[in-house]
Amino acid sequence: MQPFKRTRMKIILSLLFSCLLVLTSCGEYNKVIKHGDPEYKYEVAKACYARGKYTQAYDLLNSVVINFKGSAYGEECLYLMAMSAFKGRDYDLASSGFKKYYQSYPRGLYVEESRYHSGLALFESVPDPRLDQTATYQAIAELQSFLDYYPYTRLKLQTQEMLQRLQDHLIEKEQRSAQLYYDLGNYIGNSTSGGSNYEACIVTSENALRDFPYASSQRREQFMILILRSRFHLARQSVEEKRLQRFRQTVDEYYGFINEFPESTYRKEAEGYLRKSEKALAGQSIDDD
């Protein structure tokens, strides 16, 4: 049989076998995984991928990818491995797979899709805001890198939306931290260095406003009312030599807050802090307010 006909027959037979594989169970799959012909296994892997059998597709592709290194099949094999992991929701494996693809084939056919999906996979795996956010920063870096490489990509809008959501995710973590410090108030169990929970709330909130200048208006309002509350309570509990200075800071904070949010739902509360601070500055008691 001529080589061309023999190769064509092999492909036809492998595709027929792969269809049977998808419809049957593990026994047939185990025969394929042990088969010695990489091209045969590669065709079966693609059929598995097409039928949504992503774990089987990944395992088969992983078993032959080294055989295709430097060949015409190598690029597609590496890309399909990453896509199999992504569609199988193994996002850590997918992101590293896409990164390996675009590093191995910087001018490859799927390089734009791989850079995008590497960031998308990280986006899909970001942790709860209460946990360590290293993965969130990695997702931001990967998605921003994608836009740097492809500033006019058709995927620009959804990438920017993901970046905004990731930024808000980080802001939420900072807001939770600031709120926790405020709620702890005068509790000294975590203030071994002599600091104050109210001071920690102020610093955390101010850092968040500085580090995330494009935070939503709602987030900014929440941070700023936390700062105002904390400044008032910090002044109220301060020793005499710091008390007046801190009440002046509370008054300044009030005007900054009201200038930015004149229609705030917190306005009445903020005006209460102003009134009490002005009384304290006038030497009047506020202990009964």
XYZ file of C-alpha atoms in Angstrom:
289
model
C 0.000 0.000 0.000
C 1.375 3.458 -0.895
C 2.410 5.707 2.051
C -0.316 8.292 1.320
C -3.077 5.699 1.215
C -1.686 3.979 4.285
C -1.660 7.256 6.238
C -5.156 8.145 5.077
C -6.466 4.735 6.087
C -4.812 5.101 9.492
C -6.558 8.426 10.062
C -9.946 7.055 9.008
C -9.565 4.046 11.257
C -8.423 6.183 14.183
C -11.370 8.518 13.822
C -13.780 5.592 13.716
C -12.118 4.135 16.758
C -12.226 7.481 18.581
C -15.955 7.765 17.994
C -16.331 4.292 19.465
C -14.138 5.408 22.356
C -16.413 8.318 23.172
C -19.437 6.067 23.216
C -17.869 3.264 25.274
C -16.029 3.121 28.583
C -12.618 3.103 30.152
C -11.525 -0.222 28.697
C -11.249 1.127 25.161
C -9.629 4.325 26.401
C -6.941 2.350 28.239
C -6.103 0.558 24.994
C -5.646 3.890 23.250
C -3.457 5.371 25.978
C -1.154 2.340 25.703
C -1.014 2.449 21.899
C 2.415 3.070 20.422
C 1.477 5.326 17.501
C 1.554 9.042 18.506
C -0.425 10.171 15.434
C -3.094 7.610 16.202
C -3.408 8.823 19.795
C -3.373 12.437 18.607
C -6.392 11.924 16.348
C -8.264 10.156 19.131
C -7.407 13.023 21.484
C -8.888 15.557 19.069
C -12.055 13.510 18.772
C -12.302 13.335 22.569
C -11.864 17.102 22.706
C -14.588 17.636 20.112
C -16.976 15.470 22.165
C -16.256 17.298 25.421
C -14.103 14.535 26.954
C -11.522 17.047 28.110
C -9.732 14.966 30.748
C -9.187 12.132 28.284
C -8.140 14.589 25.584
C -5.608 16.200 27.900
C -4.122 12.901 29.017
C -3.741 11.662 25.450
C -2.226 14.927 24.238
C 0.133 15.009 27.198
C 1.326 11.507 26.322
C 2.326 12.492 22.776
C 3.296 16.168 22.955
C 6.981 15.350 23.328
C 6.821 13.265 20.138
C 5.647 16.281 18.152
C 8.110 18.819 19.477
C 9.413 20.825 16.550
C 6.889 19.302 14.135
C 3.750 20.715 12.525
C 1.656 18.916 15.144
C 3.575 20.271 18.149
C 2.038 23.742 18.195
C -1.561 22.585 17.928
C -0.984 19.803 20.438
C 0.298 22.222 23.085
C -2.588 24.619 22.473
C -5.217 21.870 22.642
C -3.719 20.614 25.889
C -4.188 24.021 27.458
C -7.710 24.349 26.055
C -8.592 20.880 27.369
C -7.468 21.904 30.844
C -9.375 25.185 30.567
C -12.615 23.588 29.421
C -12.174 20.939 32.083
C -12.000 23.810 34.620
C -8.487 23.061 35.791
C -7.585 26.739 35.593
C -4.124 26.597 37.178
C -3.060 23.917 34.718
C -4.693 25.809 31.859
C -2.966 29.115 32.617
C 0.462 27.504 32.818
C -0.290 25.583 29.609
C -1.246 28.709 27.669
C 1.810 30.499 28.990
C 4.024 27.629 27.896
C 2.428 27.794 24.448
C 3.009 31.505 23.832
C 6.530 31.295 25.237
C 7.316 28.315 23.005
C 5.589 29.764 19.911
C 5.779 33.574 20.212
C 4.657 33.892 16.575
C 2.334 30.916 16.655
C -1.109 30.614 15.150
C -2.823 30.652 18.570
C -0.612 33.115 20.420
C -3.233 35.862 20.853
C -5.850 33.382 22.092
C -3.289 31.830 24.427
C -2.286 35.112 26.019
C -5.940 35.982 26.538
C -6.905 32.584 27.923
C -3.916 32.520 30.253
C -5.300 35.643 31.917
C -8.884 34.397 31.716
C -7.952 31.155 33.470
C -6.343 33.119 36.305
C -9.414 35.354 36.446
C -11.643 32.315 36.876
C -9.581 31.085 39.820
C -9.282 34.233 41.964
C -9.885 33.470 45.652
C -12.426 34.871 48.078
C -11.566 38.474 49.091
C -10.859 37.272 52.632
C -7.961 35.100 51.399
C -4.494 35.848 50.045
C -4.808 37.728 46.738
C -1.573 36.697 45.012
C -3.588 34.981 42.256
C -5.608 38.151 41.708
C -2.460 40.205 41.151
C -1.196 37.526 38.751
C -4.456 37.665 36.801
C -4.238 41.466 36.547
C -0.640 41.265 35.336
C -1.468 38.626 32.711
C -4.543 40.444 31.368
C -2.726 43.787 31.287
C 0.162 42.130 29.452
C -2.338 40.814 26.896
C -3.640 44.339 26.252
C -0.082 45.639 25.997
C 0.654 43.096 23.263
C -2.712 43.526 21.518
C -4.037 47.054 22.179
C -6.571 46.762 19.329
C -7.702 43.209 19.990
C -11.343 42.244 19.431
C -11.214 40.999 23.042
C -10.347 44.417 24.460
C -13.739 45.224 26.002
C -14.128 41.960 27.925
C -10.504 42.139 29.054
C -11.003 45.649 30.429
C -14.168 44.507 32.191
C -12.264 41.669 33.844
C -9.519 44.046 34.945
C -12.116 46.335 36.509
C -13.711 43.418 38.346
C -10.320 42.268 39.620
C -9.513 45.763 40.861
C -12.853 45.858 42.667
C -12.066 42.450 44.128
C -8.880 43.858 45.659
C -10.719 46.955 46.861
C -13.285 44.764 48.587
C -10.495 43.025 50.485
C -9.145 46.376 51.663
C -12.622 47.532 52.612
C -13.182 44.398 54.669
C -9.867 45.002 56.439
C -10.683 48.646 57.147
C -14.143 47.741 58.442
C -12.656 45.066 60.695
C -10.224 47.562 62.222
C -13.080 49.980 62.832
C -15.276 47.290 64.390
C -12.447 46.286 66.723
C -12.405 49.852 67.986
C -10.736 50.086 71.370
C -9.839 46.409 71.517
C -6.117 46.210 72.230
C -5.513 42.489 71.760
C -4.083 43.046 68.258
C -2.372 46.361 69.007
C 0.795 45.047 70.620
C 2.937 47.740 68.989
C 0.970 50.494 70.695
C -1.080 51.448 67.647
C -4.813 51.951 67.472
C -7.419 50.059 65.476
C -8.887 53.411 64.459
C -5.500 54.535 63.172
C -5.175 51.228 61.284
C -8.608 51.811 59.737
C -7.575 55.290 58.595
C -4.282 54.114 57.096
C -5.879 51.131 55.343
C -8.655 53.296 53.889
C -6.340 56.081 52.755
C -3.974 53.590 51.117
C -6.896 51.996 49.272
C -8.089 55.377 47.971
C -4.556 56.141 46.791
C -3.819 52.710 45.308
C -7.185 52.388 43.525
C -7.933 55.849 42.118
C -10.561 54.411 39.747
C -12.621 52.829 42.510
C -16.365 53.287 42.162
C -18.038 56.262 43.822
C -19.794 53.895 46.229
C -16.480 52.357 47.330
C -14.912 55.795 47.813
C -17.863 56.937 49.915
C -17.602 53.871 52.145
C -13.879 54.334 52.682
C -14.266 58.042 53.417
C -17.042 57.610 55.983
C -14.882 54.987 57.703
C -12.039 57.523 57.857
C -14.348 60.192 59.282
C -15.779 57.836 61.902
C -12.322 56.637 62.875
C -10.882 60.138 63.153
C -13.704 61.193 65.470
C -13.389 58.169 67.766
C -9.597 58.416 67.733
C -9.825 62.084 68.779
C -12.348 61.311 71.465
C -10.123 58.746 73.155
C -6.859 60.649 72.701
C -4.663 62.019 75.421
C -4.955 65.764 76.036
C -1.925 66.853 73.968
C -3.272 65.121 70.847
C -6.990 65.624 71.410
C -7.481 69.083 69.845
C -5.310 68.345 66.815
C -7.285 65.201 66.095
C -10.621 66.948 66.412
C -9.375 69.532 63.888
C -8.501 66.653 61.569
C -12.026 65.304 62.053
C -13.485 68.684 61.033
C -11.258 68.756 57.936
C -12.292 65.199 57.107
C -15.963 66.162 57.384
C -15.619 68.946 54.810
C -13.665 66.695 52.460
C -16.391 64.077 52.721
C -19.311 66.489 52.234
C -17.622 68.273 49.318
C -17.320 64.966 47.457
C -20.642 63.475 48.576
C -23.068 66.323 49.331
C -26.084 64.014 48.905
C -24.635 61.138 50.904
C -26.950 58.931 52.921
C -24.337 59.328 55.668
C -24.680 63.123 55.750
C -26.647 63.277 59.023
C -24.109 61.000 60.705
C -21.235 63.111 59.342
C -22.848 66.324 60.600
C -23.048 64.747 64.051
C -19.268 64.244 64.037
C -18.796 67.859 62.936
C -21.033 69.243 65.671
C -19.359 67.219 68.414
C -15.861 68.030 67.139
C -16.606 71.766 67.098
C -17.932 71.537 70.660
C -14.754 69.755 71.752
C -12.622 72.434 70.066
C -14.652 75.094 71.925
C -13.819 73.396 75.217
C -17.305 71.959 75.737
C -17.997 68.433 76.935
C -19.230 65.888 74.427
C -19.298 62.938 76.795
C -23.090 63.088 77.123
C -23.767 63.441 73.358
